[in-house]
Amino acid sequence: MANTISLNAYSYKNFVSGNGSKLHVPVNPASVIYAQFDHISGYSAGASQKGVPVSKIQILNSLINQLISMKSTPKAAAPQMDTGMSEHQMDALIKDYQGQIQASVQLAQTTGYGLAGVAPEAGTVLNIAV
């Protein structure tokens, strides 16, 4: 069975606190020394709190580092591709595909084989399954 942690902005608003530069997360009191990272700082969890595993904090810190590096890296210009189609032809092709998709969705809904799935929970920031 997989352990799943879902970080949700609404349900964890009192669980994670921050002063703008670092997130402060409760951890097992014996793990506080190991839970100090660039963007996240662990503090001793109270008796009524369940501490976050240090491995999950490390993963979240790595994700934050990656996002920061992606933001600071200049984006390369997308190469211009010559498709041999005019804008009018591309628009017509897009409308044709859009019509085919809409017809397929309507057919699936009327035959009982509609698109299945679950909408994401409001405020979900990150979902980690280990």
Coordinates of C-alpha atoms in Angstrom, one line a residue:
M1 CA 0.0 0.0 0.0
A2 CA 1.4 3.4 -1.0
N3 CA 1.7 6.2 1.5
T4 CA 0.1 9.3 0.0
I5 CA 0.5 12.8 1.2
S6 CA -1.6 15.5 -0.4
L7 CA -0.6 19.1 0.3
N8 CA -3.7 21.2 0.1
A9 CA -3.7 25.0 0.7
Y10 CA -7.0 24.8 2.6
S11 CA -6.5 21.8 4.8
Y12 CA -2.9 22.5 5.7
K13 CA -3.1 26.2 6.4
N14 CA -2.4 25.7 10.1
F15 CA 0.0 22.8 9.4
V16 CA 2.6 24.8 7.5
S17 CA 3.6 28.3 8.3
G18 CA 6.0 30.7 6.7
N19 CA 7.4 34.2 7.1
G20 CA 7.7 34.8 3.4
S21 CA 11.2 33.4 2.9
K22 CA 11.0 29.9 4.5
L23 CA 8.3 27.4 5.2
H24 CA 8.2 26.1 8.8
V25 CA 7.0 22.5 9.1
P26 CA 6.5 20.3 12.2
V27 CA 8.7 17.2 12.3
N28 CA 9.6 14.5 14.8
P29 CA 11.6 16.2 17.6
A30 CA 14.5 13.8 17.0
S31 CA 14.6 14.9 13.3
V32 CA 14.7 18.7 13.8
I33 CA 18.4 18.9 13.1
Y34 CA 18.0 17.0 9.8
A35 CA 15.0 19.1 8.6
Q36 CA 16.8 22.3 7.9
F37 CA 16.9 23.1 4.2
D38 CA 17.2 26.2 2.0
H39 CA 13.5 26.9 1.7
I40 CA 12.0 24.7 4.4
S41 CA 12.8 24.6 8.1
G42 CA 11.6 21.9 10.4
Y43 CA 10.6 22.5 14.0
S44 CA 9.7 20.2 16.8
A45 CA 6.1 18.9 16.5
G46 CA 3.9 19.3 19.5
A47 CA 2.3 16.3 21.3
S48 CA -0.9 16.7 19.3
Q49 CA 0.8 17.2 15.9
K50 CA 2.0 14.5 13.5
G51 CA 5.4 15.4 12.1
V52 CA 6.2 15.4 8.4
P53 CA 8.9 12.9 7.4
V54 CA 12.2 14.5 6.5
S55 CA 12.3 12.7 3.2
K56 CA 9.1 14.5 2.1
I57 CA 10.5 17.9 3.2
Q58 CA 13.7 17.2 1.2
I59 CA 11.6 16.4 -1.9
L60 CA 9.6 19.6 -1.5
N61 CA 12.7 21.6 -1.1
S62 CA 14.2 20.1 -4.2
L63 CA 11.0 20.9 -6.1
I64 CA 11.2 24.5 -4.9
N65 CA 14.9 24.7 -6.0
Q66 CA 14.0 23.4 -9.4
L67 CA 11.1 25.9 -9.8
I68 CA 13.5 28.8 -8.8
S69 CA 16.1 27.6 -11.3
M70 CA 13.5 27.3 -14.1
K71 CA 12.2 30.8 -13.3
S72 CA 15.7 32.3 -13.4
T73 CA 16.8 30.5 -16.6
P74 CA 16.0 32.6 -19.7
K75 CA 13.6 30.8 -22.0
A76 CA 14.9 29.9 -25.4
A77 CA 13.0 31.2 -28.4
A78 CA 10.8 28.6 -30.0
P79 CA 12.1 27.6 -33.4
Q80 CA 10.0 28.8 -36.3
M81 CA 8.6 25.8 -38.2
D82 CA 7.5 26.1 -41.8
T83 CA 4.4 23.9 -42.0
G84 CA 3.6 25.0 -45.5
M85 CA 0.1 26.0 -44.4
S86 CA -1.3 29.4 -44.3
E87 CA -3.0 30.8 -41.1
H88 CA -6.4 30.3 -42.7
Q89 CA -5.6 26.6 -43.4
M90 CA -4.4 26.1 -39.8
D91 CA -7.5 27.8 -38.4
A92 CA -9.7 25.5 -40.5
L93 CA -7.7 22.5 -39.3
I94 CA -8.1 23.5 -35.7
K95 CA -11.9 24.0 -36.1
D96 CA -12.1 20.6 -37.8
Y97 CA -10.3 18.9 -34.9
Q98 CA -12.4 20.8 -32.4
G99 CA -15.6 19.7 -34.1
Q100 CA -14.4 16.0 -34.1
I101 CA -13.6 16.2 -30.4
Q102 CA -16.9 17.8 -29.5
A103 CA -18.8 15.2 -31.5
S104 CA -16.9 12.3 -29.8
V105 CA -17.6 13.7 -26.4
Q106 CA -21.3 14.2 -27.1
L107 CA -21.5 10.6 -28.5
A108 CA -19.7 9.2 -25.4
Q109 CA -22.1 11.1 -23.1
T110 CA -25.2 9.9 -24.9
T111 CA -24.1 6.3 -25.1
G112 CA -23.2 6.2 -21.4
Y113 CA -19.5 6.0 -21.9
G114 CA -18.7 9.6 -20.9
L115 CA -15.4 10.8 -19.9
A116 CA -14.5 9.5 -16.4
G117 CA -12.3 11.2 -13.9
V118 CA -12.2 13.3 -10.8
A119 CA -11.8 17.0 -10.7
P120 CA -8.8 18.1 -8.7
E121 CA -9.5 19.2 -5.1
A122 CA -9.8 22.9 -4.7
G123 CA -6.5 24.4 -3.5
T124 CA -4.3 21.3 -4.2
V125 CA -0.8 22.5 -4.4
L126 CA 1.1 19.2 -4.6
N127 CA 0.2 15.5 -4.4
I128 CA 3.1 13.1 -3.6
A129 CA 2.6 9.3 -3.6
V130 CA 5.4 7.2 -2.3

